[in-house]
Coordinates of C-alpha atoms in Angstrom, one line a residue:
Chain A
M1487 CA 0.0 0.0 0.0
N1488 CA 1.4 3.4 -0.9
L1489 CA 0.3 7.0 -1.5
A1490 CA -1.2 6.1 -4.9
D1491 CA -3.5 3.7 -3.2
V1492 CA -4.7 6.4 -0.8
E1493 CA -5.2 8.8 -3.7
A1494 CA -7.3 6.2 -5.5
A1495 CA -9.3 5.8 -2.3
A1496 CA -9.8 9.6 -2.1
Q1497 CA -11.3 9.5 -5.6
R1498 CA -13.7 6.8 -4.7
L1499 CA -14.7 8.6 -1.5
A1500 CA -15.2 12.0 -3.2
G1501 CA -18.7 13.3 -2.7
V1502 CA -19.5 10.3 -0.4
A1503 CA -17.4 10.7 2.7
H1504 CA -17.3 14.1 4.4
V1505 CA -14.2 16.2 4.2
T1506 CA -14.0 16.6 7.9
P1507 CA -13.0 19.9 9.6
V1508 CA -9.6 20.6 11.1
L1509 CA -10.1 22.5 14.3
T1510 CA -7.6 24.7 16.2
S1511 CA -7.8 26.3 19.6
R1512 CA -5.7 29.2 20.9
T1513 CA -6.4 28.0 24.4
L1514 CA -5.1 24.6 23.6
D1515 CA -2.1 25.9 21.8
A1516 CA -1.1 28.1 24.7
L1517 CA -1.6 25.2 27.1
V1518 CA 0.9 22.9 25.3
D1519 CA 3.1 25.6 23.7
A1520 CA 2.6 24.1 20.2
Q1521 CA 0.4 24.5 17.2
L1522 CA -2.2 21.7 17.2
F1523 CA -4.4 20.7 14.2
L1524 CA -7.3 18.4 15.2
K1525 CA -8.5 16.3 12.3
C1526 CA -12.1 15.7 13.4
E1527 CA -13.2 12.3 12.1
N1528 CA -15.9 12.3 14.8
F1529 CA -17.8 14.4 12.1
Q1530 CA -17.3 11.6 9.5
R1531 CA -20.4 9.7 8.4
T1532 CA -21.4 7.0 11.0
G1533 CA -19.4 9.1 13.5
T1534 CA -15.9 7.6 13.0
F1535 CA -13.1 7.3 10.4
K1536 CA -14.2 3.7 9.8
F1537 CA -16.6 4.7 7.0
R1538 CA -13.7 5.7 4.7
G1539 CA -12.0 2.3 4.8
A1540 CA -15.3 0.3 4.6
F1541 CA -16.5 2.3 1.6
N1542 CA -13.1 2.0 -0.1
A1543 CA -13.0 -1.8 0.4
V1544 CA -16.6 -2.5 -0.7
S1545 CA -16.4 -0.3 -3.8
S1546 CA -13.1 -2.0 -4.8
L1547 CA -14.7 -5.5 -4.9
P1548 CA -15.3 -7.1 -8.3
A1549 CA -18.9 -6.8 -9.5
E1550 CA -19.5 -10.5 -9.0
E1551 CA -18.5 -10.4 -5.3
R1552 CA -20.5 -7.1 -4.7
S1553 CA -23.6 -8.7 -6.1
R1554 CA -23.4 -11.6 -3.5
G1555 CA -22.7 -9.2 -0.6
V1556 CA -20.3 -8.5 2.2
C1557 CA -20.0 -9.6 5.8
T1558 CA -18.0 -8.8 8.9
V1559 CA -17.8 -9.3 12.7
S1560 CA -18.0 -6.3 14.8
S1561 CA -19.9 -5.0 17.9
G1562 CA -18.8 -1.4 17.2
N1563 CA -17.9 1.3 14.7
H1564 CA -16.9 -1.0 11.9
A1565 CA -20.3 -2.6 11.9
Q1566 CA -22.1 0.7 11.3
A1567 CA -19.4 1.8 8.8
L1568 CA -19.7 -1.3 6.7
A1569 CA -23.5 -1.3 6.9
L1570 CA -23.7 2.3 5.5
A1571 CA -20.9 1.7 2.9
A1572 CA -22.7 -1.3 1.6
H1573 CA -26.1 0.5 1.6
E1574 CA -24.6 3.4 -0.4
L1575 CA -23.3 1.0 -3.0
G1576 CA -26.4 -1.2 -3.1
V1577 CA -24.5 -4.2 -1.8
P1578 CA -26.2 -6.6 0.7
A1579 CA -24.4 -6.7 4.1
V1580 CA -24.6 -9.2 6.9
I1581 CA -22.9 -8.3 10.2
A1582 CA -22.2 -10.8 13.0
M1583 CA -22.6 -9.1 16.3
P1584 CA -22.3 -10.5 19.8
A1585 CA -25.7 -11.3 21.4
D1586 CA -24.8 -9.0 24.3
A1587 CA -23.8 -6.0 22.1
P1588 CA -25.5 -2.7 23.1
A1589 CA -29.0 -2.6 21.6
V1590 CA -28.4 0.9 20.4
K1591 CA -25.4 -0.3 18.2
V1592 CA -27.4 -3.2 16.9
E1593 CA -30.3 -0.8 16.0
A1594 CA -27.9 1.6 14.3
T1595 CA -26.4 -1.1 12.2
R1596 CA -29.9 -2.3 11.2
G1597 CA -30.9 1.3 10.6
Y1598 CA -28.2 1.5 7.9
G1599 CA -29.9 -1.5 6.1
A1600 CA -27.7 -4.4 7.2
E1601 CA -28.8 -7.8 8.3
V1602 CA -27.6 -8.5 11.8
V1603 CA -26.8 -12.1 12.9
M1604 CA -26.2 -12.7 16.6
F1605 CA -23.6 -15.0 18.0
D1606 CA -22.6 -16.0 21.5
R1607 CA -19.1 -14.5 22.0
Y1608 CA -18.4 -16.7 24.9
A1609 CA -19.1 -19.9 22.9
V1610 CA -17.8 -18.9 19.5
P1611 CA -14.5 -17.1 18.8
Q1612 CA -15.0 -13.9 16.8
H1613 CA -13.0 -15.0 13.8
E1614 CA -15.1 -18.2 13.6
A1615 CA -18.3 -16.2 13.6
G1616 CA -17.0 -14.3 10.6
E1617 CA -15.6 -17.3 8.8
R1618 CA -19.0 -19.1 9.2
L1619 CA -20.8 -16.2 7.5
R1620 CA -18.3 -16.1 4.7
Q1621 CA -18.5 -19.8 3.9
E1622 CA -22.2 -20.4 4.5
R1623 CA -23.5 -17.4 2.7
G1624 CA -20.7 -17.0 0.1
L1625 CA -20.1 -13.4 1.2
A1626 CA -16.9 -11.3 0.9
F1627 CA -15.4 -10.8 4.4
I1628 CA -14.4 -7.2 5.1
S1629 CA -11.9 -6.9 8.0
S1630 CA -12.2 -4.0 10.3
H1631 CA -8.5 -3.2 10.0
D1632 CA -6.2 -5.8 8.4
D1633 CA -6.7 -4.9 4.8
P1634 CA -4.7 -2.5 2.6
L1635 CA -8.0 -1.1 1.2
I1636 CA -9.2 -0.3 4.7
A1637 CA -5.9 1.4 5.5
A1638 CA -5.9 3.3 2.2
G1639 CA -9.4 4.5 2.9
A1640 CA -8.4 5.7 6.4
G1641 CA -5.4 7.4 4.9
T1642 CA -7.5 9.8 3.0
A1643 CA -8.1 11.7 6.3
A1644 CA -4.4 12.3 6.6
L1645 CA -4.3 13.4 2.9
E1646 CA -7.0 16.0 3.7
L1647 CA -5.2 17.1 6.8
L1648 CA -1.9 17.7 5.1
R1649 CA -3.5 19.4 2.1
E1650 CA -5.3 21.8 4.5
V1651 CA -2.5 22.6 6.9
G1652 CA 0.7 22.1 4.9
T1653 CA 3.6 20.9 6.8
L1654 CA 3.6 19.2 10.2
D1655 CA 6.4 18.2 12.5
V1656 CA 4.5 15.5 14.4
L1657 CA 1.4 13.3 13.6
V1658 CA -0.3 11.7 16.5
A1659 CA -3.1 9.1 16.1
P1660 CA -4.7 6.2 18.0
I1661 CA -3.4 2.7 17.3
G1662 CA -5.9 -0.2 17.7
G1663 CA -5.7 -2.9 15.1
G1664 CA -3.6 -0.6 13.0
G1665 CA -5.9 0.0 10.1
G1666 CA -6.1 3.8 10.7
M1667 CA -2.5 4.3 11.7
S1668 CA -1.2 2.3 8.7
G1669 CA -3.0 4.7 6.4
Y1670 CA -2.1 7.9 8.2
A1671 CA 1.6 6.9 8.5
T1672 CA 1.8 5.9 4.8
V1673 CA 0.5 9.3 3.7
A1674 CA 2.6 11.3 6.2
K1675 CA 5.9 9.7 5.5
A1676 CA 5.3 9.9 1.7
L1677 CA 4.6 13.6 1.8
L1678 CA 6.7 14.7 4.8
P1679 CA 9.7 12.3 5.1
D1680 CA 10.9 14.0 8.4
V1681 CA 7.6 13.9 10.2
H1682 CA 7.6 12.1 13.6
V1683 CA 4.7 9.6 13.7
V1684 CA 3.4 8.7 17.1
G1685 CA 0.8 6.1 17.9
V1686 CA -1.2 6.2 21.1
E1687 CA -2.8 3.2 22.8
P1688 CA -4.4 2.5 26.2
A1689 CA -2.0 1.7 29.1
A1690 CA -4.1 -1.4 29.8
S1691 CA -3.2 -2.8 26.3
R1692 CA 0.2 -1.7 25.1
L1693 CA -0.4 -4.1 22.2
A1694 CA 1.5 -2.1 19.6
S1695 CA 4.4 -1.2 21.8
R1696 CA 4.9 -4.8 22.9
S1697 CA 4.5 -6.1 19.3
L1698 CA 6.9 -3.5 17.8
G1699 CA 9.3 -4.0 20.7
E1700 CA 9.4 -7.8 20.4
G1701 CA 9.3 -7.7 16.6
R1702 CA 6.3 -10.1 16.5
R1703 CA 2.6 -10.0 16.7
V1704 CA 2.1 -10.7 20.4
E1705 CA -1.3 -11.8 21.6
I1706 CA -2.9 -10.3 24.7
D1707 CA -6.0 -10.8 26.7
T1708 CA -8.8 -8.4 25.9
P1709 CA -7.6 -5.2 27.7
R1710 CA -9.9 -3.6 30.2
T1711 CA -10.1 0.0 29.1
I1712 CA -12.8 2.6 28.3
A1713 CA -11.1 2.9 24.8
D1714 CA -13.4 0.4 23.2
G1715 CA -12.0 1.1 19.7
Q1716 CA -8.7 -0.3 21.0
Q1717 CA -9.6 -3.5 22.7
L1718 CA -7.9 -5.8 20.1
R1719 CA -6.0 -8.9 21.1
V1720 CA -3.5 -8.9 18.3
L1721 CA -2.3 -6.6 15.5
G1722 CA -3.2 -7.5 11.9
R1723 CA -0.6 -9.3 9.7
F1724 CA -0.6 -6.5 7.1
T1725 CA -0.9 -3.6 9.6
F1726 CA 1.9 -5.0 11.8
E1727 CA 4.4 -4.7 8.9
V1728 CA 3.3 -1.2 8.0
L1729 CA 3.5 0.0 11.6
R1730 CA 6.9 -1.6 12.0
A1731 CA 8.2 0.3 9.0
L1732 CA 6.6 3.7 9.6
V1733 CA 5.7 4.4 13.2
D1734 CA 8.4 6.2 15.1
E1735 CA 7.1 6.0 18.7
V1736 CA 4.2 4.5 20.6
V1737 CA 3.0 6.0 23.9
A1738 CA 0.4 4.8 26.3
V1739 CA -2.2 6.7 28.3
E1740 CA -4.4 5.9 31.3
D1741 CA -8.2 5.9 31.1
A1742 CA -8.4 8.9 33.5
E1743 CA -6.2 10.8 31.1
I1744 CA -8.5 9.9 28.2
V1745 CA -11.5 11.2 30.2
R1746 CA -9.7 14.5 30.9
A1747 CA -9.1 14.9 27.2
M1748 CA -12.8 14.1 26.4
I1749 CA -13.8 16.8 28.9
F1750 CA -11.3 19.3 27.4
L1751 CA -12.7 18.7 23.9
F1752 CA -16.2 19.1 25.3
E1753 CA -15.6 22.3 27.2
H1754 CA -13.0 24.1 25.1
L1755 CA -13.6 22.9 21.5
K1756 CA -17.3 22.1 22.0
V1757 CA -16.9 18.7 20.3
V1758 CA -17.7 15.2 21.3
A1759 CA -15.1 12.5 21.1
E1760 CA -15.4 8.9 22.2
P1761 CA -12.6 7.5 24.4
S1762 CA -10.5 6.2 21.5
G1763 CA -11.2 9.4 19.6
A1764 CA -9.7 11.5 22.4
I1765 CA -6.7 9.3 23.1
A1766 CA -4.3 11.1 20.8
L1767 CA -5.0 14.5 22.3
A1768 CA -4.9 12.8 25.8
A1769 CA -1.2 11.8 25.1
V1770 CA -0.4 15.5 24.3
L1771 CA -2.3 16.9 27.3
A1772 CA -0.7 14.4 29.6
G1773 CA 2.8 15.3 28.4
K1774 CA 3.5 11.9 27.0
L1775 CA 5.3 13.3 24.0
D1776 CA 7.2 16.4 23.3
V1777 CA 5.4 18.9 21.0
A1778 CA 6.8 22.2 22.3
G1779 CA 7.3 24.7 19.6
R1780 CA 6.1 22.2 16.9
R1781 CA 3.2 21.8 14.5
A1782 CA 1.3 18.7 15.4
G1783 CA -1.6 17.0 13.6
I1784 CA -3.9 15.1 16.0
V1785 CA -6.4 12.6 14.7
V1786 CA -9.7 12.7 16.7
S1787 CA -10.9 9.4 15.2
G1788 CA -14.5 9.1 16.4
G1789 CA -17.4 10.5 18.4
N1790 CA -19.7 7.6 19.1
V1791 CA -20.3 7.9 22.8
G1792 CA -23.8 8.2 24.3
A1793 CA -24.6 11.2 26.5
A1794 CA -25.4 8.9 29.4
Q1795 CA -22.0 7.1 29.0
F1796 CA -20.2 10.4 28.8
A1797 CA -22.0 11.5 32.0
A1798 CA -20.9 8.4 33.7
L1799 CA -17.3 8.9 32.7
V1800 CA -17.4 12.6 33.8
G1801 CA -18.6 11.3 37.2
T1802 CA -15.4 9.2 37.5
S1803 CA -13.1 12.2 36.8
P1804 CA -11.7 14.2 39.7
V1805 CA -11.9 17.4 37.7
Chain B
M1164 CA -30.3 49.4 12.3
N1165 CA -30.4 47.9 8.8
L1166 CA -28.6 45.5 6.5
A1167 CA -25.9 48.1 5.8
D1168 CA -25.1 48.2 9.6
V1169 CA -24.7 44.5 9.6
E1170 CA -22.4 44.6 6.5
A1171 CA -20.3 47.2 8.2
A1172 CA -20.1 45.0 11.3
A1173 CA -19.0 42.1 9.1
Q1174 CA -16.1 44.2 7.8
R1175 CA -15.0 45.0 11.3
L1176 CA -15.2 41.4 12.3
A1177 CA -13.4 40.0 9.3
G1178 CA -10.3 38.0 10.4
V1179 CA -11.2 38.5 14.1
A1180 CA -14.4 36.5 14.6
H1181 CA -14.6 33.0 13.3
V1182 CA -16.8 32.2 10.3
T1183 CA -18.6 29.5 12.1
P1184 CA -19.6 26.2 10.4
V1185 CA -23.1 25.4 9.1
L1186 CA -23.8 21.7 10.0
T1187 CA -26.3 19.4 8.5
S1188 CA -27.4 15.9 9.4
R1189 CA -29.3 13.4 7.2
T1190 CA -30.6 11.7 10.4
L1191 CA -32.0 15.0 11.7
D1192 CA -33.5 15.9 8.3
A1193 CA -35.2 12.5 8.1
L1194 CA -36.5 12.9 11.6
V1195 CA -38.2 16.2 11.0
D1196 CA -38.9 15.8 7.3
A1197 CA -37.1 19.1 6.5
Q1198 CA -33.7 20.5 5.5
L1199 CA -32.1 22.0 8.6
F1200 CA -29.0 24.2 8.5
L1201 CA -27.4 24.6 11.9
K1202 CA -25.4 27.8 12.3
C1203 CA -23.0 26.8 15.0
E1204 CA -22.1 29.9 17.0
N1205 CA -20.9 27.5 19.8
F1206 CA -17.7 27.5 17.7
Q1207 CA -17.4 31.3 17.9
R1208 CA -14.7 32.8 20.0
T1209 CA -15.5 32.8 23.7
G1210 CA -18.0 30.0 22.9
T1211 CA -21.1 32.1 21.9
F1212 CA -22.4 34.6 19.4
K1213 CA -21.9 37.3 21.9
F1214 CA -18.3 38.0 20.7
R1215 CA -19.6 39.4 17.4
G1216 CA -21.7 42.2 19.0
A1217 CA -19.2 43.0 21.7
F1218 CA -16.3 43.4 19.2
N1219 CA -18.5 45.5 16.9
A1220 CA -19.6 47.8 19.7
V1221 CA -16.1 48.4 21.1
S1222 CA -14.5 48.9 17.8
S1223 CA -17.2 51.5 16.9
L1224 CA -16.4 53.7 19.9
P1225 CA -14.7 57.0 19.3
A1226 CA -11.0 56.9 20.0
E1227 CA -11.3 59.1 23.1
E1228 CA -13.9 56.7 24.7
R1229 CA -11.8 53.6 23.7
S1230 CA -8.8 55.0 25.5
R1231 CA -10.7 55.4 28.7
G1232 CA -12.2 51.9 28.5
V1233 CA -15.5 50.0 28.6
C1234 CA -17.6 48.4 31.2
T1235 CA -20.6 46.1 31.6
V1236 CA -22.6 44.0 34.1
S1237 CA -22.8 40.3 33.3
S1238 CA -22.4 37.0 35.0
G1239 CA -22.3 35.1 31.8
N1240 CA -21.4 35.0 28.2
H1241 CA -21.4 38.7 27.5
A1242 CA -18.7 39.2 30.2
Q1243 CA -16.3 36.9 28.4
A1244 CA -17.2 38.3 25.0
L1245 CA -16.6 41.9 26.1
A1246 CA -13.4 41.0 27.9
L1247 CA -11.9 39.4 24.8
A1248 CA -13.2 42.1 22.4
A1249 CA -11.7 44.8 24.5
H1250 CA -8.4 42.8 24.8
E1251 CA -8.2 42.4 21.1
L1252 CA -8.6 46.1 20.6
G1253 CA -6.3 47.2 23.4
V1254 CA -9.1 48.7 25.3
P1255 CA -9.3 48.5 29.1
A1256 CA -12.4 46.6 30.3
V1257 CA -14.1 46.4 33.7
I1258 CA -16.8 43.9 34.3
A1259 CA -19.2 44.0 37.2
M1260 CA -20.0 40.4 38.2
P1261 CA -22.2 39.1 41.0
A1262 CA -20.2 38.0 44.0
D1263 CA -21.8 34.6 43.7
A1264 CA -21.1 34.1 40.0
P1265 CA -19.5 30.7 39.2
A1266 CA -15.7 31.0 39.8
V1267 CA -15.0 29.4 36.4
K1268 CA -16.8 32.3 34.7
V1269 CA -15.0 34.9 36.8
E1270 CA -11.6 33.2 36.0
A1271 CA -12.5 33.0 32.2
T1272 CA -13.3 36.7 32.2
R1273 CA -10.1 37.6 34.0
G1274 CA -8.3 35.3 31.7
Y1275 CA -9.2 37.5 28.8
G1276 CA -7.6 40.4 30.5
A1277 CA -10.5 42.2 32.1
E1278 CA -10.7 43.7 35.6
V1279 CA -13.6 42.1 37.5
V1280 CA -15.5 44.0 40.2
M1281 CA -17.8 42.1 42.4
F1282 CA -21.1 43.3 43.6
D1283 CA -23.8 41.8 45.8
R1284 CA -26.7 41.1 43.5
Y1285 CA -29.1 40.8 46.4
A1286 CA -28.3 44.3 47.7
V1287 CA -27.6 46.2 44.4
P1288 CA -29.8 46.0 41.3
Q1289 CA -27.8 45.0 38.2
H1290 CA -28.3 48.2 36.3
E1291 CA -27.1 50.2 39.3
A1292 CA -23.9 48.2 39.5
G1293 CA -23.3 49.1 35.8
E1294 CA -24.3 52.7 36.2
R1295 CA -21.9 53.1 39.1
L1296 CA -19.0 51.8 37.1
R1297 CA -19.8 54.1 34.2
Q1298 CA -20.0 57.2 36.4
E1299 CA -17.2 56.5 38.9
R1300 CA -14.7 55.3 36.3
G1301 CA -15.8 57.3 33.3
L1302 CA -16.1 54.1 31.2
A1303 CA -18.3 53.5 28.2
F1304 CA -21.1 51.1 29.1
I1305 CA -21.7 48.3 26.6
S1306 CA -25.1 46.6 27.0
S1307 CA -25.3 42.9 26.5
H1308 CA -28.2 43.3 24.1
D1309 CA -30.0 46.7 23.9
D1310 CA -27.7 48.4 21.4
P1311 CA -27.9 48.5 17.6
L1312 CA -24.2 47.8 17.4
I1313 CA -24.6 44.6 19.5
A1314 CA -27.5 43.5 17.2
A1315 CA -25.7 44.4 14.0
G1316 CA -22.7 42.3 15.2
A1317 CA -24.9 39.4 16.0
G1318 CA -26.5 39.7 12.6
T1319 CA -23.3 38.9 10.8
A1320 CA -23.9 35.2 11.7
A1321 CA -27.2 35.3 9.8
L1322 CA -25.3 37.0 6.9
E1323 CA -22.8 34.2 6.8
L1324 CA -25.6 31.6 7.0
L1325 CA -27.6 33.0 4.1
R1326 CA -24.5 33.5 2.0
E1327 CA -23.6 29.8 2.6
V1328 CA -26.9 28.1 2.1
G1329 CA -28.8 30.5 -0.1
T1330 CA -32.5 30.6 0.4
L1331 CA -34.4 29.6 3.6
D1332 CA -38.1 29.3 4.3
V1333 CA -37.8 29.6 8.0
L1334 CA -35.2 31.0 10.5
V1335 CA -35.4 29.8 14.1
A1336 CA -33.3 31.4 16.8
P1337 CA -33.4 32.0 20.6
I1338 CA -34.8 35.2 22.0
G1339 CA -33.4 36.4 25.3
G1340 CA -32.9 40.1 25.6
G1341 CA -33.4 40.3 21.8
G1342 CA -29.9 41.4 20.8
G1343 CA -29.2 38.3 18.7
M1344 CA -32.7 37.9 17.2
S1345 CA -32.8 41.7 16.3
G1346 CA -29.7 41.2 14.2
Y1347 CA -30.8 37.9 12.6
A1348 CA -34.3 39.1 11.7
T1349 CA -33.0 42.3 10.2
V1350 CA -30.7 40.3 7.9
A1351 CA -33.2 37.6 7.1
K1352 CA -36.1 40.0 6.2
A1353 CA -33.8 42.2 4.1
L1354 CA -32.5 39.4 2.0
L1355 CA -35.5 37.1 2.1
P1356 CA -38.7 39.1 2.5
D1357 CA -40.9 36.0 2.6
V1358 CA -38.8 34.1 5.3
H1359 CA -40.8 33.1 8.4
V1360 CA -38.8 34.3 11.5
V1361 CA -39.4 32.3 14.7
G1362 CA -38.1 33.2 18.1
V1363 CA -37.8 30.5 20.9
E1364 CA -37.8 31.2 24.6
P1365 CA -38.1 29.1 27.7
A1366 CA -41.7 28.2 28.8
A1367 CA -40.8 29.5 32.3
S1368 CA -40.2 33.0 30.8
R1369 CA -42.4 33.7 27.8
L1370 CA -41.1 37.3 28.1
A1371 CA -41.1 37.9 24.3
S1372 CA -44.4 36.4 23.6
R1373 CA -46.0 38.4 26.5
S1374 CA -44.3 41.6 25.5
L1375 CA -45.2 41.3 21.8
G1376 CA -48.7 40.1 22.7
E1377 CA -49.4 43.1 24.9
G1378 CA -47.6 45.5 22.8
R1379 CA -45.4 46.7 25.7
R1380 CA -42.2 45.7 27.5
V1381 CA -43.7 43.6 30.3
E1382 CA -41.5 43.0 33.3
I1383 CA -41.3 39.5 34.8
D1384 CA -39.5 37.9 37.8
T1385 CA -36.3 36.2 36.9
P1386 CA -37.5 32.9 35.3
R1387 CA -36.4 29.6 36.7
T1388 CA -35.0 27.7 33.7
I1389 CA -31.8 25.9 32.7
A1390 CA -31.6 28.3 29.7
D1391 CA -29.4 30.8 31.5
G1392 CA -28.8 32.9 28.4
Q1393 CA -32.5 33.8 28.6
Q1394 CA -33.2 34.7 32.1
L1395 CA -33.9 38.4 31.4
R1396 CA -36.6 40.3 33.2
V1397 CA -37.5 42.8 30.4
L1398 CA -36.7 43.2 26.7
G1399 CA -34.5 46.1 25.6
R1400 CA -36.1 49.3 24.4
F1401 CA -34.4 49.1 21.1
T1402 CA -34.7 45.3 20.6
F1403 CA -38.4 45.4 21.5
E1404 CA -39.2 47.7 18.6
V1405 CA -37.1 45.5 16.2
L1406 CA -38.7 42.2 17.4
R1407 CA -42.2 43.8 17.1
A1408 CA -41.6 44.7 13.5
L1409 CA -39.8 41.6 12.2
V1410 CA -40.5 38.5 14.3
D1411 CA -43.4 36.4 12.9
E1412 CA -43.9 33.9 15.7
V1413 CA -42.6 33.2 19.2
V1414 CA -42.7 29.6 20.6
A1415 CA -41.9 28.3 24.1
V1416 CA -40.2 25.1 25.1
E1417 CA -39.8 23.3 28.4
D1418 CA -36.5 22.6 30.0
A1419 CA -36.8 18.8 29.4
E1420 CA -37.2 19.5 25.7
I1421 CA -34.0 21.6 25.8
V1422 CA -32.1 18.7 27.4
R1423 CA -33.3 16.3 24.8
A1424 CA -32.0 18.7 22.1
M1425 CA -28.7 19.0 23.8
I1426 CA -28.4 15.2 23.9
F1427 CA -29.4 15.0 20.2
L1428 CA -26.7 17.4 19.3
F1429 CA -24.2 15.5 21.4
E1430 CA -25.0 12.1 20.1
H1431 CA -25.9 12.8 16.4
L1432 CA -24.0 15.9 15.5
K1433 CA -21.1 15.5 18.0
V1434 CA -21.4 19.1 19.1
V1435 CA -21.8 20.7 22.5
A1436 CA -24.6 23.3 23.0
E1437 CA -25.5 25.1 26.1
P1438 CA -29.2 25.1 27.0
S1439 CA -30.0 28.4 25.3
G1440 CA -27.8 27.2 22.4
A1441 CA -30.0 24.2 21.9
I1442 CA -33.4 25.8 22.4
A1443 CA -34.1 26.7 18.7
L1444 CA -33.5 23.0 17.7
A1445 CA -35.5 21.9 20.7
A1446 CA -38.5 23.8 19.3
V1447 CA -38.2 21.9 16.0
L1448 CA -37.6 18.5 17.6
A1449 CA -40.6 19.0 20.0
G1450 CA -42.8 19.9 17.1
K1451 CA -43.5 23.4 18.3
L1452 CA -43.4 24.8 14.7
D1453 CA -44.1 23.4 11.3
V1454 CA -41.0 22.9 9.2
A1455 CA -42.1 19.9 7.1
G1456 CA -40.8 20.1 3.6
R1457 CA -39.1 23.4 4.2
R1458 CA -35.5 24.7 4.4
A1459 CA -34.9 26.0 8.0
G1460 CA -31.9 27.8 9.4
I1461 CA -31.4 27.1 13.1
V1462 CA -29.1 29.2 15.2
V1463 CA -27.1 27.2 17.8
S1464 CA -26.1 30.3 19.7
G1465 CA -23.5 29.0 22.2
G1466 CA -21.7 26.1 23.8
N1467 CA -20.6 27.2 27.3
V1468 CA -21.8 24.3 29.4
G1469 CA -19.4 22.5 31.7
A1470 CA -19.0 18.7 31.3
A1471 CA -20.2 18.2 34.9
Q1472 CA -23.2 20.5 34.4
F1473 CA -24.1 18.6 31.2
A1474 CA -23.7 15.3 33.1
A1475 CA -26.1 16.5 35.7
L1476 CA -28.7 17.6 33.0
V1477 CA -28.4 14.2 31.3
G1478 CA -29.1 12.6 34.7
T1479 CA -32.5 14.5 34.8
S1480 CA -33.5 13.3 31.4
P1481 CA -35.7 10.2 31.0
V1482 CA -34.0 9.1 27.8

């Protein structure tokens, strides 16, 4: 996957995905003594950056596969993203969701026109639930992250950011399975060879830092963190290689630091970020990386957090 | 005050105030069977539309008055707006604030460089506290709403909205003291003579509907409502005449309806609105006016609500 793949994705997404705003804040800049540019993918369709990759992947399928349909396994943002992408392209979509997934997420996925199939996540491993759908129904399986087309789609957000703000010294983004970061890093290093690329993950996980540190895809237990976009147990095969080549630094933040960043975004920028969406800014606010005097792009990757859930998180914060 | 005054204000504000975004939502449009355009003044500097009017008023003062400085009485958004406007123009500002105003608002006002003078709001009427400052210090008093320059400044938001979206059938905005609505209505009726202009106020107040209904500036007790931008006891002399001439309809919404609109904005548009900022959308969502099949501009006037305060409001909502 390279810059040309991201540019091709951008052409497919033109007029379909939102060109999301880049927000700045004098208060924030003064606080961290840097110039921060927040790429707000929480304003993307379905509320997260996931729509870009899903649409790019589905629209790249051969006509014959598209006519049969697509499937995936997800309890979260990828489910909604794939459902809407398929709907926009007139492609049938079947999503396997855990039977105990939040009803609101199941309804949202159905609301975008997908068929939802429940499975018992304590009896059936996630990849088996997906494999079963693929085989029994003859559907194309669309991974949430481990796919060059997913990464190239996500990368279009970085392309928009760099076209809007010009040069950057640092690019900071969440790392979960690596689909988003693979795309951002590919674009950033192609256009700005000297840019410092920093991934941020929950301290309860450290999946990327361990995997890159040991030079292999370590497997971990599902981490306990509020950052539900980053609860993966292993990096993708494809994304691991891209991250190993292009990510300069990985830092970890605590859940309480994430909540503080969510509150900062709420009170000072008037925008809603979900925990994984606020984690990159959390790393900067918590002083986990040095941005002083520099121009830093920050990916705010999503905004799917309910008001009641946000209220509960605020209640846990000693602010 | 007419369209030319608003255009003059727009020139003064160019490069100083933000051109705030106009947000749209397919989900919202489907829900109300209309095309809604949300003019997001919560993204304005200091977090509300108030900055436009304050900057326009201070920058219009004769040089001699500017050199002596400006003053006002406010516990809320106008205090911060005037403090920043004066700071930007190098004009001294003194703000009288009630001794029991929230510390965070006092700090924000001082943070913009203003001198804050406390007064006991139970012993001294608000207008007296302002009059005292004006006389003792020889400062120019800048009203929060009852001033053609304040209204013309606010009107620049409507000018931006109409330039961006073209024609509208309906314009919906909050009415408090009338400074914002006077400006919006002046612009809307000048550019779109057939537009239906709707003001929205808290059901606990009904100040504008009573005043316009009786044809005089009625005085009420301070209304008990979460919409703290609309807790005025009487309309302005100037704004009353403008509202009487240009506002077609005034509707009232309950606090619970405001909270539901705040939650809708949070969950579906990923933006933060304070209670008075969400009240115009609340009127549409609660079915208080007919927008079916029409293009409606909605002013989201501000976003100054703390995360803890939002959490408390969400806790009161039966969603």
